[in-house]
Amino acid sequence: MTTPDPQPTAADSKDRVFRSSGGIAGGVLLLALVAWLGIDALVQGNGRTPWLALATMILVVPLIVAFTVRPAVYVNEDRLRIRNPFRVIVLPWGQIASLRSGYSNEVVDRSGTKFQLWAIPVSLRARKRAARHEARAMARGEDSTRGIARSGSAPDGPTRAASDQAMDDLRELLEARETAESAQGEAAVRWAYEIVGPAAAGAVLLAILLAVG
């Protein structure tokens, strides 16, 4: 596997994007809370408190962004680009061996390396809810053959969890494009230094302040 810098290009504007709306909402709330508490400590704090608050914010804010707002999966006809908390992975469809769903969703390349899709989290609750809706839909279909169900009745909810449907869509695109000439190439992985750098700086500053006492 090569590791060139997989930067987005102009073609990325045409990508289909998968993100977790729940993760983004939670991240925005956490960032607002950290900003409120941190700014209050900076303005009202005495002694070392403002410095400790600043160091903590420098450490915590990038981590919150990394695990909530940042994750995304960008898809087009040539490749899959995964933006995880600390890495960016670009996989041409020809380099992908499989897309797996279990307690997490992940992609496996042809070398056997696994990459988790943080932007498409698995919800066991959503799966159970979708399974119940599917069972009800099947029951309606069976009843209608016996003349029991009313004609035109429709399922009262999704028959597939959103994350599972997203994985189905990715598998369909993989099956359709894995042999395409434009979907060949090498996998690329880059560390997200824009996240790792500030978080590491905040951790070092916080450790120094705590050590100094």
CSV table of N, CA, C and O in Angstrom, one decimal, residues 61-104:
chain,number,residue,atom,x,y,z
A,61,VAL,N,-11.1,20.0,21.9
A,61,VAL,CA,-11.8,20.4,20.7
A,61,VAL,C,-11.5,19.6,19.5
A,61,VAL,O,-12.4,19.1,18.8
A,62,PRO,N,-10.2,19.4,19.2
A,62,PRO,CA,-9.9,18.6,18.0
A,62,PRO,C,-10.4,17.1,18.1
A,62,PRO,O,-10.8,16.5,17.1
A,63,LEU,N,-10.4,16.6,19.4
A,63,LEU,CA,-10.8,15.2,19.5
A,63,LEU,C,-12.3,15.1,19.3
A,63,LEU,O,-12.8,14.2,18.7
A,64,ILE,N,-13.1,16.1,19.8
A,64,ILE,CA,-14.5,16.1,19.6
A,64,ILE,C,-14.8,16.2,18.1
A,64,ILE,O,-15.7,15.5,17.6
A,65,VAL,N,-14.1,17.1,17.4
A,65,VAL,CA,-14.3,17.3,16.0
A,65,VAL,C,-14.0,16.0,15.3
A,65,VAL,O,-14.7,15.5,14.4
A,66,ALA,N,-12.9,15.3,15.7
A,66,ALA,CA,-12.4,14.1,15.0
A,66,ALA,C,-13.5,13.0,15.1
A,66,ALA,O,-13.7,12.3,14.1
A,67,PHE,N,-14.1,12.8,16.2
A,67,PHE,CA,-15.0,11.7,16.4
A,67,PHE,C,-16.5,12.0,16.1
A,67,PHE,O,-17.3,11.1,16.0
A,68,THR,N,-16.8,13.2,15.9
A,68,THR,CA,-18.2,13.6,15.7
A,68,THR,C,-18.5,14.3,14.3
A,68,THR,O,-19.3,13.8,13.5
A,69,VAL,N,-17.8,15.4,14.1
A,69,VAL,CA,-18.1,16.2,12.9
A,69,VAL,C,-17.3,15.8,11.7
A,69,VAL,O,-17.8,15.8,10.6
A,70,ARG,N,-16.1,15.4,11.9
A,70,ARG,CA,-15.2,15.0,10.8
A,70,ARG,C,-15.5,13.8,10.0
A,70,ARG,O,-15.5,13.9,8.8
A,71,PRO,N,-15.9,12.7,10.6
A,71,PRO,CA,-16.1,11.4,9.8
A,71,PRO,C,-17.1,11.6,8.6
A,71,PRO,O,-18.2,12.2,8.8
A,72,ALA,N,-16.6,11.1,7.5
A,72,ALA,CA,-17.5,11.2,6.3
A,72,ALA,C,-16.9,10.1,5.3
A,72,ALA,O,-15.8,9.8,5.3
A,73,VAL,N,-17.8,9.7,4.4
A,73,VAL,CA,-17.5,8.8,3.4
A,73,VAL,C,-17.9,9.4,2.0
A,73,VAL,O,-19.1,9.7,1.9
A,74,TYR,N,-16.9,9.6,1.2
A,74,TYR,CA,-17.2,10.2,-0.1
A,74,TYR,C,-17.1,9.1,-1.2
A,74,TYR,O,-16.1,8.4,-1.3
A,75,VAL,N,-18.1,9.1,-2.1
A,75,VAL,CA,-18.2,8.0,-3.1
A,75,VAL,C,-18.4,8.6,-4.4
A,75,VAL,O,-19.3,9.5,-4.6
A,76,ASN,N,-17.7,8.1,-5.4
A,76,ASN,CA,-18.0,8.4,-6.8
A,76,ASN,C,-17.8,7.1,-7.6
A,76,ASN,O,-17.6,6.0,-7.0
A,77,GLU,N,-17.8,7.2,-8.9
A,77,GLU,CA,-17.7,5.9,-9.7
A,77,GLU,C,-16.3,5.3,-9.8
A,77,GLU,O,-16.2,4.2,-10.2
A,78,ASP,N,-15.3,6.1,-9.3
A,78,ASP,CA,-14.0,5.6,-9.4
A,78,ASP,C,-13.4,5.1,-8.1
A,78,ASP,O,-12.5,4.3,-8.0
A,79,ARG,N,-13.8,5.7,-6.9
A,79,ARG,CA,-13.2,5.4,-5.7
A,79,ARG,C,-14.1,5.7,-4.5
A,79,ARG,O,-15.1,6.4,-4.6
A,80,LEU,N,-13.6,5.2,-3.4
A,80,LEU,CA,-14.2,5.4,-2.1
A,80,LEU,C,-13.2,6.2,-1.2
A,80,LEU,O,-12.0,5.8,-1.1
A,81,ARG,N,-13.6,7.4,-0.7
A,81,ARG,CA,-12.7,8.1,0.1
A,81,ARG,C,-13.3,8.2,1.5
A,81,ARG,O,-14.4,8.7,1.7
A,82,ILE,N,-12.5,7.7,2.5
A,82,ILE,CA,-13.0,7.6,3.9
A,82,ILE,C,-12.3,8.6,4.7
A,82,ILE,O,-11.0,8.6,4.8
A,83,ARG,N,-13.0,9.5,5.4
A,83,ARG,CA,-12.4,10.4,6.3
A,83,ARG,C,-12.8,10.0,7.7
A,83,ARG,O,-13.9,10.3,8.2
A,84,ASN,N,-11.9,9.3,8.3
A,84,ASN,CA,-12.0,8.8,9.7
A,84,ASN,C,-11.4,9.8,10.7
A,84,ASN,O,-10.8,10.8,10.3
A,85,PRO,N,-11.6,9.6,12.0
A,85,PRO,CA,-11.1,10.6,13.0
A,85,PRO,C,-9.6,11.0,12.8
A,85,PRO,O,-9.3,12.2,12.8
A,86,PHE,N,-8.7,10.0,12.5
A,86,PHE,CA,-7.3,10.4,12.5
A,86,PHE,C,-6.6,10.0,11.1
A,86,PHE,O,-5.4,10.2,11.0
A,87,ARG,N,-7.4,9.5,10.2
A,87,ARG,CA,-6.8,9.2,8.9
A,87,ARG,C,-7.8,9.5,7.7
A,87,ARG,O,-9.0,9.5,7.9
A,88,VAL,N,-7.2,9.6,6.6
A,88,VAL,CA,-8.0,9.7,5.3
A,88,VAL,C,-7.5,8.6,4.4
A,88,VAL,O,-6.3,8.4,4.2
A,89,ILE,N,-8.5,7.8,4.0
A,89,ILE,CA,-8.1,6.6,3.2
A,89,ILE,C,-8.8,6.7,1.8
A,89,ILE,O,-10.0,7.0,1.8
A,90,VAL,N,-8.1,6.5,0.8
A,90,VAL,CA,-8.6,6.6,-0.6
A,90,VAL,C,-8.5,5.2,-1.2
A,90,VAL,O,-7.3,4.7,-1.3
A,91,LEU,N,-9.6,4.5,-1.6
A,91,LEU,CA,-9.5,3.2,-2.1
A,91,LEU,C,-10.3,3.2,-3.5
A,91,LEU,O,-11.5,3.4,-3.5
A,92,PRO,N,-9.5,3.0,-4.6
A,92,PRO,CA,-10.2,2.8,-5.8
A,92,PRO,C,-11.1,1.5,-5.7
A,92,PRO,O,-10.7,0.6,-5.0
A,93,TRP,N,-12.2,1.4,-6.4
A,93,TRP,CA,-13.1,0.3,-6.3
A,93,TRP,C,-12.3,-1.0,-6.6
A,93,TRP,O,-12.6,-2.1,-6.0
A,94,GLY,N,-11.4,-1.0,-7.5
A,94,GLY,CA,-10.6,-2.2,-7.9
A,94,GLY,C,-9.8,-2.7,-6.8
A,94,GLY,O,-9.3,-3.8,-6.8
A,95,GLN,N,-9.5,-1.9,-5.7
A,95,GLN,CA,-8.7,-2.3,-4.6
A,95,GLN,C,-9.5,-2.8,-3.4
A,95,GLN,O,-8.9,-3.3,-2.5
A,96,ILE,N,-10.8,-2.8,-3.6
A,96,ILE,CA,-11.7,-3.2,-2.4
A,96,ILE,C,-12.1,-4.7,-2.6
A,96,ILE,O,-12.6,-5.1,-3.6
A,97,ALA,N,-11.8,-5.4,-1.6
A,97,ALA,CA,-12.2,-6.9,-1.6
A,97,ALA,C,-13.6,-7.1,-1.1
A,97,ALA,O,-14.3,-7.9,-1.7
A,98,SER,N,-14.0,-6.4,-0.1
A,98,SER,CA,-15.4,-6.5,0.5
A,98,SER,C,-15.8,-5.4,1.4
A,98,SER,O,-14.9,-4.6,1.8
A,99,LEU,N,-17.1,-5.3,1.6
A,99,LEU,CA,-17.7,-4.3,2.5
A,99,LEU,C,-18.4,-5.1,3.5
A,99,LEU,O,-19.3,-5.9,3.2
A,100,ARG,N,-18.1,-5.0,4.8
A,100,ARG,CA,-18.6,-5.9,5.8
A,100,ARG,C,-19.5,-5.1,6.8
A,100,ARG,O,-19.2,-4.0,7.2
A,101,SER,N,-20.5,-5.7,7.3
A,101,SER,CA,-21.4,-5.1,8.3
A,101,SER,C,-21.6,-6.1,9.5
A,101,SER,O,-21.9,-7.3,9.2
A,102,GLY,N,-21.3,-5.7,10.7
A,102,GLY,CA,-21.5,-6.5,11.9
A,102,GLY,C,-21.9,-5.5,13.0
A,102,GLY,O,-22.9,-4.8,12.9
A,103,TYR,N,-21.0,-5.5,14.0
A,103,TYR,CA,-21.2,-4.5,15.0
A,103,TYR,C,-20.7,-3.1,14.6
A,103,TYR,O,-20.9,-2.1,15.3
A,104,SER,N,-19.9,-3.1,13.5
A,104,SER,CA,-19.4,-1.9,12.9
A,104,SER,C,-19.4,-2.2,11.4
A,104,SER,O,-19.4,-3.3,10.9
